[in-house]
Amino acid sequence: MGLKFLLIFFILTSLIFTMLYLTTTTTTTTLDIKILNPSSSSLVLTNPNNTTNLYPVSFAYLISASKGDINKLKRTILALYHPANIYLIHLEKEASTEEHMEIARFVKDENVFQTVGNVLIVGKANTVSYRGPTMLATTLHAMAILLRINVKWDWFINLSASDYPLITQDDLISEFAEMPRNLNFIQHTSRLGWKLNKRGKPIMIDPALYSSNKSEIWWVIKQRTLPTAFKLYTGSAWTILSRSFAEYCIIGWENLPRTLLLYYTNFVSSPEGYFQTVICNSNDYKNTTVNHDLHYISWDTPPKQHPRSLGPRDYRKMVLSSRPFARKFKHNNAVLDRIDRELLKKRPNHFTHGGWCSNMDGKHQTCSSLHADGFGVLKPGAGARRLRTLLTKLTSKPGFYKRQCK
């Protein structure tokens, strides 16, 4: 009797602990967190409502910002905002506590963000050194968060606070709705040129991977040979990635993404090569690339490593490029006001024009009071026609296949 009693007691105890464990894991994995202290939570998240299913496609944005970028960040978010999308803001760790709290208040105090619930903030911010792998780590971190959230989205877009849209989100959604969902917009080339010796062979260590204090990368005297197990590619750090490829980079059902991540940990400016090398060495994805980053960028004189700040003189070229994004801009540059007025139909400190936001007396409203009948409505304009011309050119045969992973 004693042994039988102990056996029954053990089984019952095990069942109780199992139920407690399942309950705990269920409650701790929820992302509906309403804490506004960025240092105490992995996410700052409002009450999410799923509006993405009302639109043909949607985008998941990572918007990165550095110390001193708060005003630029706010303006960029308002220009990019749309209820179809989801937005993840990363303000790097080096920014002051006041800056982190200010962006948290900005999200909390905007009624539209609270109503739709699609603007998030990375609470435990990363230290970012822009020539090291920490920028890449931040991008992968954001992709993992956005995939974890139970919200439908079709493409991942990484931008910075210095980027700005040249078309409305209604324009972008309406034209990407006609695109195959597996396409990846990644500017890439295997002709590394000077980068072979300056990027491929040197070995560096980024202290930001293990130190709480930001410092320059360290160079190792000894160099390495170029890899033979895979082929190196380089290109733009700004991409538009399909959800499928984002899942591949995070989950990695084969070992290529992890192997290359370890390799690029000691690679200078790894965001300019990691995704290019992963996708072009993958048999499943190498034929899904569109060799373009959809950005208007005016580079400095060779070696063209730094984008020039754009101004009023660049306006016409930006429009004629038909590209949906441009960079980089200084805060409150006069050309941004013209973009708002002529391209986005946007008033200062208001949202960009769109079908989700009604008009009154010919003037764009603040959209502080949303109406359900506005969700799902698209009002594309001239920006959609410009983007359609560019996308048609980039994806038309046979040129589309000739530009893939050569």
GROMACS .gro file of C-alpha atoms in nm, residues 45-278:
model
  234
   45LEU     CA    1   0.397   4.752  -2.729
   46THR     CA    2   0.051   4.901  -2.738
   47ASN     CA    3  -0.267   4.695  -2.763
   48PRO     CA    4  -0.234   4.535  -3.109
   49ASN     CA    5  -0.527   4.513  -3.350
   50ASN     CA    6  -0.470   4.320  -3.672
   51THR     CA    7  -0.555   4.551  -3.964
   52THR     CA    8  -0.306   4.401  -4.209
   53ASN     CA    9  -0.556   4.147  -4.348
   54LEU     CA   10  -0.762   4.435  -4.487
   55TYR     CA   11  -0.484   4.524  -4.734
   56PRO     CA   12  -0.341   4.320  -5.024
   57VAL     CA   13   0.017   4.335  -4.882
   58SER     CA   14   0.189   4.482  -4.580
   59PHE     CA   15   0.541   4.571  -4.473
   60ALA     CA   16   0.740   4.522  -4.154
   61TYR     CA   17   0.971   4.819  -4.098
   62LEU     CA   18   1.283   4.843  -3.885
   63ILE     CA   19   1.365   5.211  -3.831
   64SER     CA   20   1.705   5.255  -3.666
   65ALA     CA   21   1.822   5.571  -3.495
   66SER     CA   22   2.129   5.696  -3.313
   67LYS     CA   23   2.198   5.947  -3.041
   68GLY     CA   24   2.066   6.290  -3.144
   69ASP     CA   25   1.824   6.149  -3.405
   70ILE     CA   26   1.498   6.185  -3.211
   71ASN     CA   27   1.349   6.470  -3.417
   72LYS     CA   28   1.446   6.307  -3.747
   73LEU     CA   29   1.306   5.976  -3.622
   74LYS     CA   30   0.967   6.126  -3.534
   75ARG     CA   31   0.934   6.292  -3.873
   76THR     CA   32   1.031   5.977  -4.060
   77ILE     CA   33   0.781   5.765  -3.865
   78LEU     CA   34   0.494   6.005  -3.939
   79ALA     CA   35   0.587   6.009  -4.308
   80LEU     CA   36   0.604   5.627  -4.326
   81TYR     CA   37   0.307   5.541  -4.109
   82HIS     CA   38   0.018   5.330  -4.238
   83PRO     CA   39  -0.221   5.101  -4.046
   84ALA     CA   40  -0.145   4.813  -4.286
   85ASN     CA   41   0.217   4.789  -4.172
   86ILE     CA   42   0.405   4.717  -3.852
   87TYR     CA   43   0.690   4.939  -3.732
   88LEU     CA   44   0.976   4.848  -3.500
   89ILE     CA   45   1.190   5.134  -3.370
   90HIS     CA   46   1.545   5.073  -3.250
   91LEU     CA   47   1.717   5.363  -3.075
   92GLU     CA   48   2.071   5.251  -3.001
   93LYS     CA   49   2.191   5.205  -2.648
   94GLU     CA   50   2.428   5.504  -2.661
   95ALA     CA   51   2.131   5.744  -2.676
   96SER     CA   52   2.045   5.907  -2.345
   97THR     CA   53   1.772   5.784  -2.112
   98GLU     CA   54   1.581   6.105  -2.190
   99GLU     CA   55   1.589   6.024  -2.562
  100HIS     CA   56   1.464   5.670  -2.500
  101MET     CA   57   1.183   5.799  -2.283
  102GLU     CA   58   1.094   6.071  -2.534
  103ILE     CA   59   1.041   5.824  -2.817
  104ALA     CA   60   0.840   5.602  -2.580
  105ARG     CA   61   0.616   5.897  -2.494
  106PHE     CA   62   0.584   5.984  -2.864
  107VAL     CA   63   0.446   5.636  -2.935
  108LYS     CA   64   0.227   5.631  -2.625
  109ASP     CA   65   0.075   5.976  -2.676
  110GLU     CA   66  -0.018   5.934  -3.041
  111ASN     CA   67  -0.381   5.822  -3.048
  112VAL     CA   68  -0.349   5.650  -3.388
  113PHE     CA   69  -0.059   5.433  -3.269
  114GLN     CA   70  -0.257   5.333  -2.962
  115THR     CA   71  -0.572   5.257  -3.160
  116VAL     CA   72  -0.406   5.044  -3.429
  117GLY     CA   73  -0.126   4.910  -3.209
  118ASN     CA   74   0.133   4.861  -3.482
  119VAL     CA   75   0.424   5.076  -3.359
  120LEU     CA   76   0.675   4.900  -3.134
  121ILE     CA   77   1.000   4.995  -2.964
  122VAL     CA   78   1.293   4.765  -2.892
  123GLY     CA   79   1.325   4.801  -2.516
  124LYS     CA   80   1.669   4.645  -2.460
  125ALA     CA   81   1.856   4.847  -2.718
  126ASN     CA   82   2.180   4.725  -2.874
  127THR     CA   83   2.513   4.904  -2.890
  128VAL     CA   84   2.580   4.969  -3.258
  129SER     CA   85   2.915   5.034  -3.423
  130TYR     CA   86   2.838   5.092  -3.787
  131ARG     CA   87   3.149   4.929  -3.934
  132GLY     CA   88   3.113   4.623  -3.713
  133PRO     CA   89   2.863   4.335  -3.709
  134THR     CA   90   2.643   4.489  -3.438
  135MET     CA   91   2.432   4.670  -3.699
  136LEU     CA   92   2.372   4.335  -3.867
  137ALA     CA   93   2.289   4.179  -3.529
  138THR     CA   94   2.034   4.455  -3.468
  139THR     CA   95   1.872   4.388  -3.806
  140LEU     CA   96   1.847   4.014  -3.740
  141HIS     CA   97   1.713   4.087  -3.391
  142ALA     CA   98   1.440   4.303  -3.544
  143MET     CA   99   1.351   4.039  -3.801
  144ALA     CA  100   1.318   3.778  -3.526
  145ILE     CA  101   1.088   4.006  -3.323
  146LEU     CA  102   0.870   4.089  -3.622
  147LEU     CA  103   0.840   3.722  -3.720
  148ARG     CA  104   0.751   3.630  -3.362
  149ILE     CA  105   0.458   3.872  -3.354
  150ASN     CA  106   0.140   3.716  -3.482
  151VAL     CA  107   0.082   3.976  -3.753
  152LYS     CA  108   0.072   3.912  -4.126
  153TRP     CA  109   0.336   4.095  -4.328
  154ASP     CA  110   0.493   4.026  -4.665
  155TRP     CA  111   0.822   4.220  -4.683
  156PHE     CA  112   1.080   4.342  -4.432
  157ILE     CA  113   1.229   4.690  -4.491
  158ASN     CA  114   1.523   4.834  -4.295
  159LEU     CA  115   1.557   5.211  -4.283
  160SER     CA  116   1.729   5.469  -4.066
  161ALA     CA  117   1.609   5.800  -3.924
  162SER     CA  118   1.803   5.966  -4.208
  163ASP     CA  119   1.585   5.798  -4.473
  164TYR     CA  120   1.264   5.947  -4.608
  165PRO     CA  121   0.990   5.820  -4.841
  166LEU     CA  122   0.935   5.971  -5.185
  167ILE     CA  123   0.593   5.809  -5.232
  168THR     CA  124   0.299   5.737  -5.003
  169GLN     CA  125   0.246   5.399  -4.840
  170ASP     CA  126  -0.075   5.363  -5.044
  171ASP     CA  127   0.147   5.393  -5.354
  172LEU     CA  128   0.389   5.133  -5.220
  173ILE     CA  129   0.119   4.886  -5.115
  174SER     CA  130  -0.077   4.912  -5.439
  175GLU     CA  131   0.227   4.842  -5.658
  176PHE     CA  132   0.382   4.568  -5.445
  177ALA     CA  133   0.044   4.395  -5.447
  178GLU     CA  134   0.121   4.309  -5.811
  179MET     CA  135   0.465   4.165  -5.729
  180PRO     CA  136   0.539   3.797  -5.652
  181ARG     CA  137   0.570   3.761  -5.275
  182ASN     CA  138   0.905   3.577  -5.299
  183LEU     CA  139   1.099   3.866  -5.454
  184ASN     CA  140   1.393   4.013  -5.259
  185PHE     CA  141   1.519   4.360  -5.345
  186ILE     CA  142   1.891   4.330  -5.273
  187GLN     CA  143   2.152   4.527  -5.464
  188HIS     CA  144   2.441   4.284  -5.509
  189THR     CA  145   2.755   4.204  -5.706
  190SER     CA  146   3.033   3.946  -5.687
  191ARG     CA  147   3.283   4.196  -5.828
  192LEU     CA  148   3.426   4.317  -5.500
  193GLY     CA  149   3.713   4.512  -5.655
  194TRP     CA  150   3.908   4.695  -5.383
  195LYS     CA  151   3.685   4.534  -5.120
  196LEU     CA  152   3.857   4.199  -5.172
  197ASN     CA  153   4.172   4.326  -5.001
  198LYS     CA  154   4.012   4.589  -4.778
  199ARG     CA  155   3.709   4.387  -4.661
  200GLY     CA  156   3.752   4.020  -4.752
  201LYS     CA  157   4.101   3.957  -4.613
  202PRO     CA  158   4.132   4.175  -4.300
  203ILE     CA  159   4.013   4.042  -3.963
  204MET     CA  160   3.854   4.277  -3.711
  205ILE     CA  161   3.696   4.253  -3.367
  206ASP     CA  162   3.400   4.467  -3.264
  207PRO     CA  163   3.416   4.548  -2.889
  208ALA     CA  164   3.044   4.633  -2.898
  209LEU     CA  165   2.975   4.259  -2.904
  210TYR     CA  166   3.099   4.218  -2.548
  211SER     CA  167   3.160   4.563  -2.400
  212SER     CA  168   2.900   4.803  -2.261
  213ASN     CA  169   3.118   5.097  -2.369
  214LYS     CA  170   3.114   5.191  -2.736
  215SER     CA  171   3.455   5.205  -2.905
  216GLU     CA  172   3.617   5.169  -3.246
  217ILE     CA  173   3.668   4.825  -3.399
  218TRP     CA  174   4.003   4.653  -3.344
  219TRP     CA  175   4.216   4.529  -3.632
  220VAL     CA  176   4.402   4.198  -3.625
  221ILE     CA  177   4.747   4.214  -3.786
  222LYS     CA  178   4.725   3.875  -3.957
  223GLN     CA  179   4.498   3.850  -4.262
  224ARG     CA  180   4.297   3.552  -4.386
  225THR     CA  181   4.257   3.395  -4.728
  226LEU     CA  182   3.937   3.437  -4.926
  227PRO     CA  183   3.674   3.167  -4.868
  228THR     CA  184   3.637   2.867  -5.098
  229ALA     CA  185   3.327   2.711  -4.940
  230PHE     CA  186   3.109   2.998  -5.062
  231LYS     CA  187   3.130   3.300  -5.292
  232LEU     CA  188   3.143   3.652  -5.152
  233TYR     CA  189   2.897   3.921  -5.263
  234THR     CA  190   2.864   4.284  -5.166
  235GLY     CA  191   2.610   4.561  -5.214
  236SER     CA  192   2.378   4.801  -5.036
  237ALA     CA  193   2.295   4.768  -4.666
  238TRP     CA  194   1.936   4.878  -4.743
  239THR     CA  195   1.710   4.596  -4.853
  240ILE     CA  196   1.350   4.482  -4.895
  241LEU     CA  197   1.335   4.114  -4.800
  242SER     CA  198   1.051   3.869  -4.846
  243ARG     CA  199   0.900   3.712  -4.536
  244SER     CA  200   1.013   3.370  -4.659
  245PHE     CA  201   1.377   3.478  -4.688
  246ALA     CA  202   1.358   3.653  -4.350
  247GLU     CA  203   1.241   3.326  -4.195
  248TYR     CA  204   1.527   3.145  -4.367
  249CYS     CA  205   1.783   3.389  -4.223
  250ILE     CA  206   1.642   3.351  -3.870
  251ILE     CA  207   1.539   2.984  -3.858
  252GLY     CA  208   1.800   2.861  -4.106
  253TRP     CA  209   1.673   2.511  -4.189
  254GLU     CA  210   2.014   2.455  -4.346
  255ASN     CA  211   2.335   2.581  -4.188
  256LEU     CA  212   2.431   2.845  -4.446
  257PRO     CA  213   2.285   3.151  -4.264
  258ARG     CA  214   2.458   3.055  -3.937
  259THR     CA  215   2.790   2.973  -4.103
  260LEU     CA  216   2.796   3.305  -4.285
  261LEU     CA  217   2.687   3.493  -3.972
  262LEU     CA  218   2.992   3.355  -3.789
  263TYR     CA  219   3.213   3.448  -4.084
  264TYR     CA  220   3.077   3.803  -4.108
  265THR     CA  221   3.125   3.862  -3.736
  266ASN     CA  222   3.484   3.960  -3.821
  267PHE     CA  223   3.405   4.134  -4.148
  268VAL     CA  224   3.414   4.513  -4.192
  269SER     CA  225   3.072   4.662  -4.280
  270SER     CA  226   2.902   4.322  -4.267
  271PRO     CA  227   2.551   4.460  -4.348
  272GLU     CA  228   2.683   4.535  -4.697
  273GLY     CA  229   2.759   4.170  -4.764
  274TYR     CA  230   2.579   3.929  -4.533
  275PHE     CA  231   2.234   3.912  -4.693
  276GLN     CA  232   2.386   3.929  -5.042
  277THR     CA  233   2.617   3.635  -4.972
  278VAL     CA  234   2.345   3.430  -4.800
   0.00000   0.00000   0.00000
